[in-house]
XYZ file of C-alpha atoms in Angstrom:
232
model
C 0.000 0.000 0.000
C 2.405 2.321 -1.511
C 0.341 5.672 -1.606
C -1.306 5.190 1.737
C 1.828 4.980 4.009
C 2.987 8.214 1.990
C -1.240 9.117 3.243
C -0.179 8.488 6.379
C 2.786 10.788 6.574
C 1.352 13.740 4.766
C -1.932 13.412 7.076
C 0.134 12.794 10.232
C 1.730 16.240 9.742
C -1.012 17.919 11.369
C -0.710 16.057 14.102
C 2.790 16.886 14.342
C 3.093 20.526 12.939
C 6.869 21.293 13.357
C 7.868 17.648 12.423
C 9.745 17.010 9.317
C 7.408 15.294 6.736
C 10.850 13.639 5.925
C 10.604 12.322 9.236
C 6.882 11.020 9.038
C 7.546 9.199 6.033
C 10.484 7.338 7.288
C 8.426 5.919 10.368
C 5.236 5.485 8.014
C 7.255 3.959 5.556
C 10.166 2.040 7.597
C 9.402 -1.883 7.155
C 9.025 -1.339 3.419
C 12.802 0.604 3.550
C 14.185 -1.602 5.419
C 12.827 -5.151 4.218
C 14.664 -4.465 0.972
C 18.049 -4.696 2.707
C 16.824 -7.940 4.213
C 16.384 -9.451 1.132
C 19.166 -8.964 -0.128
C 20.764 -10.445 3.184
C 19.077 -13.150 2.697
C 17.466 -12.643 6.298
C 13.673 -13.185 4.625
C 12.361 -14.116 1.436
C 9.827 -13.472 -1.867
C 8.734 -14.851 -5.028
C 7.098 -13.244 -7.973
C 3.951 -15.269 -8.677
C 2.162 -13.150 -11.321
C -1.538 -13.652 -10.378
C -1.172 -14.054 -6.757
C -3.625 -11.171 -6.311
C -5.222 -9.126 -8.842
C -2.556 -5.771 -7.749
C 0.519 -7.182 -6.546
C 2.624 -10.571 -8.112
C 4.951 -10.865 -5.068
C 4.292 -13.733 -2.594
C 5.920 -13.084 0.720
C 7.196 -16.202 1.575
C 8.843 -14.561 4.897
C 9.489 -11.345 6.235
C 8.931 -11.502 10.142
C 11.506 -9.103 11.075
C 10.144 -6.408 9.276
C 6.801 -7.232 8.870
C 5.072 -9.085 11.445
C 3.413 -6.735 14.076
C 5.467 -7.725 16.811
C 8.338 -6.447 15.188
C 6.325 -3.569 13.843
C 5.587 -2.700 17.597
C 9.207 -3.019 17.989
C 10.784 -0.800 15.187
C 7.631 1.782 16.490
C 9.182 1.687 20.200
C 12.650 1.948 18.591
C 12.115 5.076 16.196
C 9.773 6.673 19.278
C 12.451 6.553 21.523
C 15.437 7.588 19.636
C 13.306 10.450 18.970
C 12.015 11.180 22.347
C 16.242 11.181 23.519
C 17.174 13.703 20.628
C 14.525 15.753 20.260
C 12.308 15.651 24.189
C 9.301 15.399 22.281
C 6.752 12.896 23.888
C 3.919 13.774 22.310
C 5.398 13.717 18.268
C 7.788 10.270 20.024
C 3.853 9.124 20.343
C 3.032 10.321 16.400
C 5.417 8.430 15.041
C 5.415 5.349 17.094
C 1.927 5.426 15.940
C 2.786 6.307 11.929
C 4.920 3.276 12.636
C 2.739 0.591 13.434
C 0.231 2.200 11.277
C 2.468 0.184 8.262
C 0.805 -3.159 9.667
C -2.674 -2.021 9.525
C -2.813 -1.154 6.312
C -0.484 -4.168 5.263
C -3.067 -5.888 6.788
C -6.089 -4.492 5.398
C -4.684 -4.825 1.321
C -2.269 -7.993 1.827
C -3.834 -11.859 1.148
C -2.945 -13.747 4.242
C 0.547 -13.626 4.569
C 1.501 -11.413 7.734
C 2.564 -12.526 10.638
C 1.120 -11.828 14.160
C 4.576 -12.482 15.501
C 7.028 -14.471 13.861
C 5.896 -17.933 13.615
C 2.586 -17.431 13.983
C -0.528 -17.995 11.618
C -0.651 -15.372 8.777
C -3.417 -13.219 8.507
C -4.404 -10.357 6.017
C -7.949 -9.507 4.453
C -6.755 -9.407 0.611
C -7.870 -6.009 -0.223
C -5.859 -6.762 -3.217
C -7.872 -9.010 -4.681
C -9.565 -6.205 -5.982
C -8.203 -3.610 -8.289
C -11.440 -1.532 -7.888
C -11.769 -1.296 -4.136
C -7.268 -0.796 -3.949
C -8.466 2.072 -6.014
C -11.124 2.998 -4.173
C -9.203 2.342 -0.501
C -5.976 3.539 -1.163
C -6.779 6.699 -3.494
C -9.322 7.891 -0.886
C -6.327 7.718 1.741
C -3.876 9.485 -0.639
C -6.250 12.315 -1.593
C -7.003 12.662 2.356
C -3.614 12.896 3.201
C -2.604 15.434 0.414
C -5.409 17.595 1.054
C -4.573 17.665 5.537
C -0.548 18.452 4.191
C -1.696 21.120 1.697
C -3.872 23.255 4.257
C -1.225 22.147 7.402
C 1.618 24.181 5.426
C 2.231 26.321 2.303
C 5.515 26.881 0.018
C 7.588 29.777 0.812
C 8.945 29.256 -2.731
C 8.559 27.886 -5.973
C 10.697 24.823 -5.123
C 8.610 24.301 -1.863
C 5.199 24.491 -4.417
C 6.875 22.486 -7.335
C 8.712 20.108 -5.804
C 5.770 19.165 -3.759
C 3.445 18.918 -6.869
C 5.954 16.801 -8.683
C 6.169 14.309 -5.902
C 2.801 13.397 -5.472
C 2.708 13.502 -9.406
C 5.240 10.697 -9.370
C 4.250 8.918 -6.781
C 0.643 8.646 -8.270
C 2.244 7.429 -11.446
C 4.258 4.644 -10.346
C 1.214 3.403 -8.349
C -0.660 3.413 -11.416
C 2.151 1.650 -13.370
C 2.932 -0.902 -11.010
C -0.870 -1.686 -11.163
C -1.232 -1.673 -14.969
C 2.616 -2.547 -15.697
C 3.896 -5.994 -16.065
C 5.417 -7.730 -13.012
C 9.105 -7.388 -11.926
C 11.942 -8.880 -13.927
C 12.997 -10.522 -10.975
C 13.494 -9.937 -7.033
C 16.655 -8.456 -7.593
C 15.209 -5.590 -9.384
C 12.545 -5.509 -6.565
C 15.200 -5.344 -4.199
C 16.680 -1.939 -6.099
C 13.161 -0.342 -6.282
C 12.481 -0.730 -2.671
C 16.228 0.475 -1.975
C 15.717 3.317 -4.203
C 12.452 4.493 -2.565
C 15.125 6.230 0.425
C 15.285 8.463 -2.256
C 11.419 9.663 -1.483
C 12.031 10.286 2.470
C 15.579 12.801 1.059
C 12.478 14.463 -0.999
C 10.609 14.658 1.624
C 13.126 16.419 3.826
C 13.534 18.975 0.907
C 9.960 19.722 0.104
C 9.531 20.532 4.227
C 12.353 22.550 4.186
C 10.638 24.530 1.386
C 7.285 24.997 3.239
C 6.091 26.642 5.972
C 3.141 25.839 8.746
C -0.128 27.858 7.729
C -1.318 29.827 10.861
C -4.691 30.861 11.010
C -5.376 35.101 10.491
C -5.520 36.443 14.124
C -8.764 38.371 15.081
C -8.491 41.839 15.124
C -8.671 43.176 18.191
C -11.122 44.762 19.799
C -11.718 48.692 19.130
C -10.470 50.489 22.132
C -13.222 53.097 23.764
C -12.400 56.704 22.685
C -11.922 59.159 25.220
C -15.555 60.814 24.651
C -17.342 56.991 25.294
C -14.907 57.148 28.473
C -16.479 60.814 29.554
């Protein structure tokens, strides 16, 4: 659910104003950055089975440390905490603990049965991606949500901060489509490169924050101060 951990991330910066959205997107997106590197350790496993649900061809014969919610929980407390030492910040610590283990809920609403409760355990998953329509449906509902709470939490200070932010949710949008409508991968090497080159997203992400600013709401005026005669 490529778009709607990005959702995730945009939406959770109103939650956490003065947060990086760089930031929110690495804890939304951190099991899908990481499981890359533990394929190619050889640490868990997949196989491209084109057909094995009607969006995605990749059968996830094992991926525990990154994507069972046990771990999930885990990588959550880690990423709080490292935050909550460096920055003091309980309450955004809580945010992205949160943006964290939301990567297992949605995993769990679009995957087929195939995630683990803990590792070993049964697999469980209620195959929203058996359906192109309702991913569609699902998972462009979340993306537009989350846009829409990022565009009125902050607005560019520049043309890169407006640009740069319409060009990433351009592209993003059009490899979801492609990967829906595209053939399947080559091979899981290649899928290993894609998911290492989506880092490349959370760097944009830093950048396009950098280039925004919070939107405050217009202050009343305030109130007309009595004249001297009203006084007399």
């Amino acid at each position: 659910m490529l778009i709607g951990h990005v959702a995730v991330a945009l939406g959770a910066k109103k939650a956490a104003p003065k947060t990086s959205f760089g930031t929110l997107l690495l804890a939304a997106q951190w099991p899908d950055l990481i499981w890359p590197l533990f394929l190619m350790l050889g640490w868990e496993r997949v196989r491209i089975v084109p057909g094995i649900t009607a969006v995605s061809p990749l059968e996830f014969t094992s991926y525990p440390l990154t994507h069972s919610l046990l771990a999930d929980f885990g990588w959550g407390l880690l990423l709080a905490g490292l935050y909550l030492i460096f920055k003091k910040n309980r309450r955004v610590a809580l945010v992205i603990g949160a943006c964290m283990v939301s990567h297992w809920l949605l995993d769990f609403i679009s995957h087929r049965p195939d995630l683990p409760v803990y590792p070993g355990s049964r697999l469980v998953g209620l195959g929203l991606w058996n359906s192109v329509s309702m991913t569609l449906i699902v998972e462009g509902a979340l993306f537009v949500a989350g846009v829409m709470i990022y565009s009125r939490t902050t607005r560019a200070k520049d043309k890169t901060g407006e640009y740069s932010y319409k060009t990433f949710v351009a592209l993003l949008v059009l490899i979801y489509l492609a990967s829906l409508m595209g053939p399947p991968p080559p091979s899981v090497n290649a899928v290993e490169w894609a998911g290492v080159l989506s880092w490349l997203f959370v760097a944009w992400a830093y950048w396009i924050d950098e280039h925004r600013a919070l939107t405050t709401p217009s202050s009343p005026p305030p109130p007309p101060r009595p004249s001297v005669e009203a006084v007399n």
